[in-house]
mmCIF file of C-alpha atoms in Angstrom:
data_model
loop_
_atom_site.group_PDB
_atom_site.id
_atom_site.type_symbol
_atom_site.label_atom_id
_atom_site.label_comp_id
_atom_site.label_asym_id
_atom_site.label_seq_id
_atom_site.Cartn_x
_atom_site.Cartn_y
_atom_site.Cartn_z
ATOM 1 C CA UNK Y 1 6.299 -14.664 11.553
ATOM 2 C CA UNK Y 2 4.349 -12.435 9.390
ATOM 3 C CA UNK Y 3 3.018 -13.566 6.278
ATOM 4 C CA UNK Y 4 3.615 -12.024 2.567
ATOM 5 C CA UNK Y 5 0.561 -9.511 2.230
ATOM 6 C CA UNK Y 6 -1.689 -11.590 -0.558
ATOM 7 C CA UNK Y 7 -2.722 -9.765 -3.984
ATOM 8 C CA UNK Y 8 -6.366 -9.677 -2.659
ATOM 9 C CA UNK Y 9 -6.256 -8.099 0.562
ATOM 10 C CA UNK Y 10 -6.478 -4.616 -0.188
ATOM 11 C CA UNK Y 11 -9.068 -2.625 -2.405
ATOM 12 C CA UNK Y 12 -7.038 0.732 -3.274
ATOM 13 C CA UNK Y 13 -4.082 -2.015 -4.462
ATOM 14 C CA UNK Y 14 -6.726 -4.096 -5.943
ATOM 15 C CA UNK Y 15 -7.534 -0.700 -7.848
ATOM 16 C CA UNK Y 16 -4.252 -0.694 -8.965
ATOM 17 C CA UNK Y 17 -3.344 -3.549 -10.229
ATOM 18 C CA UNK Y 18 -6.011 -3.374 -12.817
ATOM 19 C CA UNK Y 19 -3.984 -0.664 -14.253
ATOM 20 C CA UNK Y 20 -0.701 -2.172 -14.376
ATOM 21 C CA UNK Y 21 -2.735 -6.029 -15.700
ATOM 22 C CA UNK Y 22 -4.197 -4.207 -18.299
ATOM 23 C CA UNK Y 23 -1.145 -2.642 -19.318
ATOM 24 C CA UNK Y 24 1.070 -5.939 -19.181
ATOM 25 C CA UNK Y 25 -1.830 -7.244 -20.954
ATOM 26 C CA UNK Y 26 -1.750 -4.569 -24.190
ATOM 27 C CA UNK Y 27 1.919 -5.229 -24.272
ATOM 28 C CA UNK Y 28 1.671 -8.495 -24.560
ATOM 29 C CA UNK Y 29 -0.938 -8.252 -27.291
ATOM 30 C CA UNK Y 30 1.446 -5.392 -29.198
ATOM 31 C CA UNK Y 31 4.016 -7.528 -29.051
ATOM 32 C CA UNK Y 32 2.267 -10.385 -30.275
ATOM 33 C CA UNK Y 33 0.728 -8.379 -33.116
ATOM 34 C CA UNK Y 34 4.366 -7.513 -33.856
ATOM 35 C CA UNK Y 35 5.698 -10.721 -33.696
ATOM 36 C CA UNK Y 36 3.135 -12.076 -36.302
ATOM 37 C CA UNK Y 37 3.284 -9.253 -38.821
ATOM 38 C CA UNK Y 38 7.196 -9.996 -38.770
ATOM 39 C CA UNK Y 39 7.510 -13.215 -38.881
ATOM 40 C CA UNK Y 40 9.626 -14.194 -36.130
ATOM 41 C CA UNK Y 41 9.441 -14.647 -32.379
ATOM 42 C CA UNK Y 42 7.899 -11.630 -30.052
ATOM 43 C CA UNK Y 43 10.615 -9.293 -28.426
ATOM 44 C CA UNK Y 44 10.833 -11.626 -24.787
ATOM 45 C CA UNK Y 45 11.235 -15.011 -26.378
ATOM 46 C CA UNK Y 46 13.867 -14.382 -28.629
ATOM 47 C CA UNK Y 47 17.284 -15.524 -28.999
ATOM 48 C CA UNK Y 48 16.301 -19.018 -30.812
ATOM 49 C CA UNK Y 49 19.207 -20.560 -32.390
ATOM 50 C CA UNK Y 50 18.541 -21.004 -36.626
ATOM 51 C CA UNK Y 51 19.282 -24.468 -36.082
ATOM 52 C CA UNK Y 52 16.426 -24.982 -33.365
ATOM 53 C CA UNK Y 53 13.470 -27.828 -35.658
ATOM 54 C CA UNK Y 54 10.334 -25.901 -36.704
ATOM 55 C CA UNK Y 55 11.723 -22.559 -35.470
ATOM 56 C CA UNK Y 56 9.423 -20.717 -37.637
ATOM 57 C CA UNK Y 57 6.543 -22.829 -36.020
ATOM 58 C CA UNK Y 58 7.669 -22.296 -32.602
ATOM 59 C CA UNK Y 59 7.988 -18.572 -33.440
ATOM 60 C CA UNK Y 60 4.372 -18.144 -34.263
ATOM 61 C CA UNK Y 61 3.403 -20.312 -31.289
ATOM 62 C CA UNK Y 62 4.821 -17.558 -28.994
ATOM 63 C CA UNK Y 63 3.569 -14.613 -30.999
ATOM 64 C CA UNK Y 64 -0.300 -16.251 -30.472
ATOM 65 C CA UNK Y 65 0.267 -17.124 -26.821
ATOM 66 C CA UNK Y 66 1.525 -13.620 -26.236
ATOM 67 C CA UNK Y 67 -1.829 -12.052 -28.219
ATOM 68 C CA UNK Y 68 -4.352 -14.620 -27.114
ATOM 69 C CA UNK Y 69 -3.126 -14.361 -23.111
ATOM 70 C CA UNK Y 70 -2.991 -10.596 -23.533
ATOM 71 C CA UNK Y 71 -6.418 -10.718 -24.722
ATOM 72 C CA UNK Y 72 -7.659 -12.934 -22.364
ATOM 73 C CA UNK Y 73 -6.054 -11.131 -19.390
ATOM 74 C CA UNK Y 74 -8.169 -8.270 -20.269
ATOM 75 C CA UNK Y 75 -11.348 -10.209 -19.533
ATOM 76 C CA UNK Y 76 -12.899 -11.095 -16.145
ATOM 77 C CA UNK Y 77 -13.623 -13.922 -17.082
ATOM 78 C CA UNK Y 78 -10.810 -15.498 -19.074
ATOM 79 C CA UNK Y 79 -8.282 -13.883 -17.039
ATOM 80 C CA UNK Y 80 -7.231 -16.348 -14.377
ATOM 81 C CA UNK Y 81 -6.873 -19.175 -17.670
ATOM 82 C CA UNK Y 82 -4.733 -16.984 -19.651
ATOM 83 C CA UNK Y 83 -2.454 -15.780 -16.800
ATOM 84 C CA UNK Y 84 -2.087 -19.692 -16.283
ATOM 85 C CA UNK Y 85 -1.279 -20.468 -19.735
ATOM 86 C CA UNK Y 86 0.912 -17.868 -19.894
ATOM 87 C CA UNK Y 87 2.800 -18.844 -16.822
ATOM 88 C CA UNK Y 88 3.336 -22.281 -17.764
ATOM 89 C CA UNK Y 89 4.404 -20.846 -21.127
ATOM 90 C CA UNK Y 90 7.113 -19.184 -19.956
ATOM 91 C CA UNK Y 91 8.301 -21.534 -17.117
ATOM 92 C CA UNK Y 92 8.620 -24.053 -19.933
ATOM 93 C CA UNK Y 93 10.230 -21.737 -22.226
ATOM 94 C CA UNK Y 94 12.774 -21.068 -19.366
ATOM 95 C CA UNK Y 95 13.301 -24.484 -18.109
ATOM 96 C CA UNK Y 96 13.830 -25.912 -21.839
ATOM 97 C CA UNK Y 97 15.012 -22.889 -24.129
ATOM 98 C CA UNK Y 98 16.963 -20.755 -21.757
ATOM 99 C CA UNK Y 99 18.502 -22.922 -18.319
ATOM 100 C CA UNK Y 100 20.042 -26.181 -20.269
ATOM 101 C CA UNK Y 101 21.321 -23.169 -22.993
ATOM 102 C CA UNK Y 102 23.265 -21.492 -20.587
ATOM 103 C CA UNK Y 103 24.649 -24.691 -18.765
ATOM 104 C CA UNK Y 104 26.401 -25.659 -22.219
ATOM 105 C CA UNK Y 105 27.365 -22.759 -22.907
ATOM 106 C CA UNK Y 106 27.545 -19.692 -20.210
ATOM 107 C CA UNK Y 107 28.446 -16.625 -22.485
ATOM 108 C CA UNK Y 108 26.551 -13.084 -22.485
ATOM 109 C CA UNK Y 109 24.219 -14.630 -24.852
ATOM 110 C CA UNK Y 110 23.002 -17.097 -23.052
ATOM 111 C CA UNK Y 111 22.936 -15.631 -18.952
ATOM 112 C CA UNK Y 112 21.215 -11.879 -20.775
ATOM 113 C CA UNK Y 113 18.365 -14.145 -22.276
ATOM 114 C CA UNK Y 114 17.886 -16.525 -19.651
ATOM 115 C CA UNK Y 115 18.096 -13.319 -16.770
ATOM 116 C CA UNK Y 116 15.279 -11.658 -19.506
ATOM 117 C CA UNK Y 117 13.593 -15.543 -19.354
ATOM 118 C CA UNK Y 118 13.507 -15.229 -15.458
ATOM 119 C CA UNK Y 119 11.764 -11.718 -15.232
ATOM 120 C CA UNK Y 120 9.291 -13.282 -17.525
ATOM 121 C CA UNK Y 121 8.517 -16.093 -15.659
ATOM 122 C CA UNK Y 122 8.188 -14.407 -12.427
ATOM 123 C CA UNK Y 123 6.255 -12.015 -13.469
ATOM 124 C CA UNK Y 124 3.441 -13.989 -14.887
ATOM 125 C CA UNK Y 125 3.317 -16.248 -11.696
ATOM 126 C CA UNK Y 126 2.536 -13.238 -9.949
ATOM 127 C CA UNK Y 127 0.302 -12.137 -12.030
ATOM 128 C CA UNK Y 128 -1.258 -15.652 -11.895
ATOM 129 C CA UNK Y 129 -1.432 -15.665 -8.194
ATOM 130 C CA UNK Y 130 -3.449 -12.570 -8.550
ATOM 131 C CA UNK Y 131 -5.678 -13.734 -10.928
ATOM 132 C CA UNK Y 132 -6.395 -17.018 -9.766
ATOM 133 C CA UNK Y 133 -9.903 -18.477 -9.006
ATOM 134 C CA UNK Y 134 -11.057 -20.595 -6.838
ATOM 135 C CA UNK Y 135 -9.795 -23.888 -8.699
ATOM 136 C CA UNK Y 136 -6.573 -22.895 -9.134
ATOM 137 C CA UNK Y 137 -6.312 -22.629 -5.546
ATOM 138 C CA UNK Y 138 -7.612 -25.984 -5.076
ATOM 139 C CA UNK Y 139 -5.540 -27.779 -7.693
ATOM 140 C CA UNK Y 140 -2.334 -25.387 -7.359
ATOM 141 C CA UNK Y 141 -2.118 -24.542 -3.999
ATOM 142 C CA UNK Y 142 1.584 -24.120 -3.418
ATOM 143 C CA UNK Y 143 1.907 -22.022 -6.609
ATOM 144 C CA UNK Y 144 -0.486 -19.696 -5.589
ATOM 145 C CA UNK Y 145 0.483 -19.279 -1.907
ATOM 146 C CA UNK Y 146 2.821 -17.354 0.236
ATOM 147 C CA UNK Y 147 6.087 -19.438 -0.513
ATOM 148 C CA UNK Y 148 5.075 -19.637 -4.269
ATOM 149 C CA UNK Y 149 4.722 -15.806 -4.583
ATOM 150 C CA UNK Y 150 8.040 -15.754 -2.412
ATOM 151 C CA UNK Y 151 9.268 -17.799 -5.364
ATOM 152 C CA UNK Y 152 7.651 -15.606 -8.426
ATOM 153 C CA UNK Y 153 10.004 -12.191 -6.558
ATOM 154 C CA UNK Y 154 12.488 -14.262 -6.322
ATOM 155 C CA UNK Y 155 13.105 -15.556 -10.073
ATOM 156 C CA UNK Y 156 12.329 -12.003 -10.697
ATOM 157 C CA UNK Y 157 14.727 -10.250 -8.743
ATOM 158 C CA UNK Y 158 17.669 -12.871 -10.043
ATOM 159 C CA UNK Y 159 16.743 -12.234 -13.552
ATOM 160 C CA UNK Y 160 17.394 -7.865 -12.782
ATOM 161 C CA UNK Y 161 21.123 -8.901 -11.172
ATOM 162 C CA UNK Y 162 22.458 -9.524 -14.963
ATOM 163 C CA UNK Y 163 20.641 -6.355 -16.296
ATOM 164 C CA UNK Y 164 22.181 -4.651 -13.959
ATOM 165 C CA UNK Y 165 25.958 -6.283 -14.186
ATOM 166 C CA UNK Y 166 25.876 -5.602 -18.100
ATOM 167 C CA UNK Y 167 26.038 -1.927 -17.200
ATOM 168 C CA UNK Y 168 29.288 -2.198 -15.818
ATOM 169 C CA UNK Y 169 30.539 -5.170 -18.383
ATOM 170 C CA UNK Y 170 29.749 -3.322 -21.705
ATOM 171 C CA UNK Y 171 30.126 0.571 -20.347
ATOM 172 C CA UNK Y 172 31.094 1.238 -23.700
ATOM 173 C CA UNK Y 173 27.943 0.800 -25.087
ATOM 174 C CA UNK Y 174 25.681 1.847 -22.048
ATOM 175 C CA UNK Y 175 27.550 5.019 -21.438
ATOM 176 C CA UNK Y 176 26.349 6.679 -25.052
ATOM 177 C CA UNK Y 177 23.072 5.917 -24.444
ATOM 178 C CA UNK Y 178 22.963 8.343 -21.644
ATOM 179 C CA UNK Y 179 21.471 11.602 -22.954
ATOM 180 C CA UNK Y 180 23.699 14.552 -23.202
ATOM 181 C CA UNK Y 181 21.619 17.179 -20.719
ATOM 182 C CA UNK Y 182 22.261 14.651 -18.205
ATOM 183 C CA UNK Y 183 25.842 14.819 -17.767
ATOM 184 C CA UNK Y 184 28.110 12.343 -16.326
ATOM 185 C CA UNK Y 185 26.914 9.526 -18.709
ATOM 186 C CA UNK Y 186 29.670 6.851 -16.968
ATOM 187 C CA UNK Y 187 28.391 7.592 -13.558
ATOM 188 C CA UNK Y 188 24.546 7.091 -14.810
ATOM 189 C CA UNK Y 189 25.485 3.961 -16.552
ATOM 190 C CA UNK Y 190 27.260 2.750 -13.053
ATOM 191 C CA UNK Y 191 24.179 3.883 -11.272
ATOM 192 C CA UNK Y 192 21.042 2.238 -13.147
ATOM 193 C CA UNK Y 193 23.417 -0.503 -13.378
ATOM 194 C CA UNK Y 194 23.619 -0.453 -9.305
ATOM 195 C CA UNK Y 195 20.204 0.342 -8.947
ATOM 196 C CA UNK Y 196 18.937 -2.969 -11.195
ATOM 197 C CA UNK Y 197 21.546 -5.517 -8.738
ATOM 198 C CA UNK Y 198 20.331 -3.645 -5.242
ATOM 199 C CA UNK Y 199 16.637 -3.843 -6.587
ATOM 200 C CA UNK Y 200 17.582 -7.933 -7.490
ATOM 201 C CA UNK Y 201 19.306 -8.599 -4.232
ATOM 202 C CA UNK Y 202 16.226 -6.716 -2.138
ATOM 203 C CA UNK Y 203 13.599 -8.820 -3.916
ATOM 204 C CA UNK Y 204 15.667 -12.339 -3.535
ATOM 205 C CA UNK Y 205 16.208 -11.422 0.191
ATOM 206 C CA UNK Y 206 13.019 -9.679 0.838
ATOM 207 C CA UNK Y 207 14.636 -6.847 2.696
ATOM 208 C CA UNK Y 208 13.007 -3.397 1.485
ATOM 209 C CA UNK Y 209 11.600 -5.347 -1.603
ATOM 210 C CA UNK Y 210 8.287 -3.369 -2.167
ATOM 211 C CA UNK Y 211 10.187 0.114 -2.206
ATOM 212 C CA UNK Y 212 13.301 -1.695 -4.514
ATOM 213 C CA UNK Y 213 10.215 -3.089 -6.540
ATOM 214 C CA UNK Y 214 8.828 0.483 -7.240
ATOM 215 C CA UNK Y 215 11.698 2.584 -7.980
ATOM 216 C CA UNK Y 216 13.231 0.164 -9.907
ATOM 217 C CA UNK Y 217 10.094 -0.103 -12.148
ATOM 218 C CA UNK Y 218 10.534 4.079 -11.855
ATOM 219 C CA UNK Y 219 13.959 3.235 -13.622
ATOM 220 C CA UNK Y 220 12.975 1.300 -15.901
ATOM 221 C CA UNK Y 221 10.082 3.317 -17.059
ATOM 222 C CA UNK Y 222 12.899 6.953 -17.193
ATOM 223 C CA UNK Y 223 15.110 5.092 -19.160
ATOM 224 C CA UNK Y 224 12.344 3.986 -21.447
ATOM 225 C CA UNK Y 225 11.429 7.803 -21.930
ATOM 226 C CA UNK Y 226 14.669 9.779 -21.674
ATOM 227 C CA UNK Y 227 16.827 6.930 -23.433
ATOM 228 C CA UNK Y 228 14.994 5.377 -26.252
ATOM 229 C CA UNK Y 229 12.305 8.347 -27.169
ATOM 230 C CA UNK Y 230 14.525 11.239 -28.251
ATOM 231 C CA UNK Y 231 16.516 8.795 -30.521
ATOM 232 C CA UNK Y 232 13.015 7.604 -31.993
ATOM 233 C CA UNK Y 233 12.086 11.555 -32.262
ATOM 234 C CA UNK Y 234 16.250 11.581 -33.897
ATOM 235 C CA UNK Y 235 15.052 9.322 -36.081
ATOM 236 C CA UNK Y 236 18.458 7.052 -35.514
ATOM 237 C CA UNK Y 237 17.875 3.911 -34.324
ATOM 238 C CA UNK Y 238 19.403 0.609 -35.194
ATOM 239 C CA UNK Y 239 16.820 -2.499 -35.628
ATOM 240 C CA UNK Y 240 18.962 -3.739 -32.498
ATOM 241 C CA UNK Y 241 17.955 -0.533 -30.884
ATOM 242 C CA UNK Y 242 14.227 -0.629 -31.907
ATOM 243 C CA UNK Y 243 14.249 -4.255 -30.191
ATOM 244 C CA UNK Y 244 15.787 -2.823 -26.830
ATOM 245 C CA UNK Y 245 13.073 -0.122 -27.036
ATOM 246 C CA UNK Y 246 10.773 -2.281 -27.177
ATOM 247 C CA UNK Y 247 11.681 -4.895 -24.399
ATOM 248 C CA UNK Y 248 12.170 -2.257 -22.460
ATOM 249 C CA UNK Y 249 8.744 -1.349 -22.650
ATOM 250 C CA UNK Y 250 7.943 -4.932 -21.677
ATOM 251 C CA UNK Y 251 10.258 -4.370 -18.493
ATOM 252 C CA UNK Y 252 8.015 -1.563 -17.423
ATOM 253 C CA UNK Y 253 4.840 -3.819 -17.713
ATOM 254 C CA UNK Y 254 6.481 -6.466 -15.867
ATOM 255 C CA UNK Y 255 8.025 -4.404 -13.147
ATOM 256 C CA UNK Y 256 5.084 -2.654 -12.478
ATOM 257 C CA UNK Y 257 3.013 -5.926 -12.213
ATOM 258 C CA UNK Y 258 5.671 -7.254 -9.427
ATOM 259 C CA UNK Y 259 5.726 -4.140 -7.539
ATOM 260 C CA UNK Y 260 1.782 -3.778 -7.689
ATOM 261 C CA UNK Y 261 1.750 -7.835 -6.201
ATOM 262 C CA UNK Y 262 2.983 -6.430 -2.718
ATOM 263 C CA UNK Y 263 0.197 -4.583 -1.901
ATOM 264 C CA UNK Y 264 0.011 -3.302 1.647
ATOM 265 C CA UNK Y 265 3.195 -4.773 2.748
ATOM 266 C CA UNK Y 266 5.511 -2.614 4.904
ATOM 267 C CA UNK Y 267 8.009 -0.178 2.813
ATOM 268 C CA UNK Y 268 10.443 1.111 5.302
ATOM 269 C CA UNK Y 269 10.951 -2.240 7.107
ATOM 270 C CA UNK Y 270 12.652 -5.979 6.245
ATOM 271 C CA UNK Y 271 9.859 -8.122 5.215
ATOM 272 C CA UNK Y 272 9.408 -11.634 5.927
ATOM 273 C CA UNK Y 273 7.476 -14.410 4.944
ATOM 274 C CA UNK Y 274 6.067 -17.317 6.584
#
């Protein structure tokens, strides 16, 4: 069977992904910046419940992970440490903040943060898989192989499914949000919403997943710039609508890290890994 094409095989992609790193990276350090200056945990890691001990502490613990691994991605030499770091960040943060959460209680709150939690997550083990040196693949082999980077898409493409069903569960708020030149707001909101499960069920089954990879990250990206921009420009935005703005934002970085991971692998055809 043929393998999953690895993160290092190709120059021109290698070329690439610098571009989308470094931009992951600069979010990561905006949004850490951000999360300081306010006080409370970086767009990506929030909900916390109030009632979570040392909240505040655990709120500035994210915001200087976020900064000090965006920094550190940006460097040669630090890069393959802070990709780890952040990794196991975020795997914890999912597998003790977001999974038992949504067990107790499975409610909108709880699946939308954990599906946000999972995009995270796979995201920076791709990332890490890219990044990694020579002693990560001695001491981590399995997360940095094939099946592991199987894995990362995987956890990535689950976490887009609940993006994309909260189109058609809350049209009532998705369907304004569709700007008026584009006509047909309920069948746009259907559509994204469409697009964001078939890019999620491509990625899990890895059947057209580096195509479902890039347009979706081409989605996420328009509705970044022809959702959230001319109501910045309108100058009426909510604070809940300023947050949205800005994870989507992170959504780009992350999507465009995942679908810069599959390098040379074939587009038009079902992939599949060893």
């Amino acid at each position: 069977m043929q393998a999953v094409k690895r993160p290092d095989q190709n120059s021109t992609g290698s070329t690439k992904r610098l571009v989308s790193h470094a931009m992951f990276a600069l979010v990561l350090i905006g949004l850490g910046i951000l999360g300081l200056v306010i006080g409370e945990f970086a767009p990506g890691l929030e909900p916390v419940p109030e009632s979570m001990p040392a909240r505040h502490a655990l709120a500035y613990l994210g915001d200087v992970v976020y900064l000090a691994c965006g920094v550190g991605i940006m460097w040669r030499r630090t890069a393959a440490l802070a990709a780890r770091v952040l990794f196991v960040f975020l795997l914890i943060w999912l597998l003790l903040l977001r999974v038992p959460w949504m067990v107790v209680s499975f409610q909108i709150g709880t699946w939308w943060s954990a599906s946000s939690a999972a995009v995270m997550v796979g995201t920076a083990w791709v990332l890490y898989t890219s990044l990694a040196n020579d002693s990560d693949k001695r001491h981590f082999p399995f997360v940095i192989s094939d099946k592991g980077i199987r894995i990362a898409r995987i956890l990535f493409g689950l976490g887009l499914i609940p993006l994309g069903l909260a189109h058609f569960l809350y049209l009532d708020a998705t369907a304004p949000l569709v700007p008026g030149w584009l006509l047909f707001p309920v069948f746009w909101a259907y559509f994204t919403g469409a697009a964001f499960i078939a890019a999620g069920l491509a990625m899990i089954f890895n059947v057209f997943a580096r195509l479902a990879s890039a347009l979706i990250t081409l989605q996420i990206a328009c509705l970044t710039l022809f959702v959230w921009v001319p109501r910045i420009i309108a100058g009426n935005m909510t604070p809940f609508q300023w947050n949205e703005f800005v994870v989507s934002i992170l959504l780009t970085a992350a999507a465009w890290v995942v679908a810069d991971s599959y390098g040379g692998t074939p587009v038009s055809a079902a992939e599949k890994s060893s």
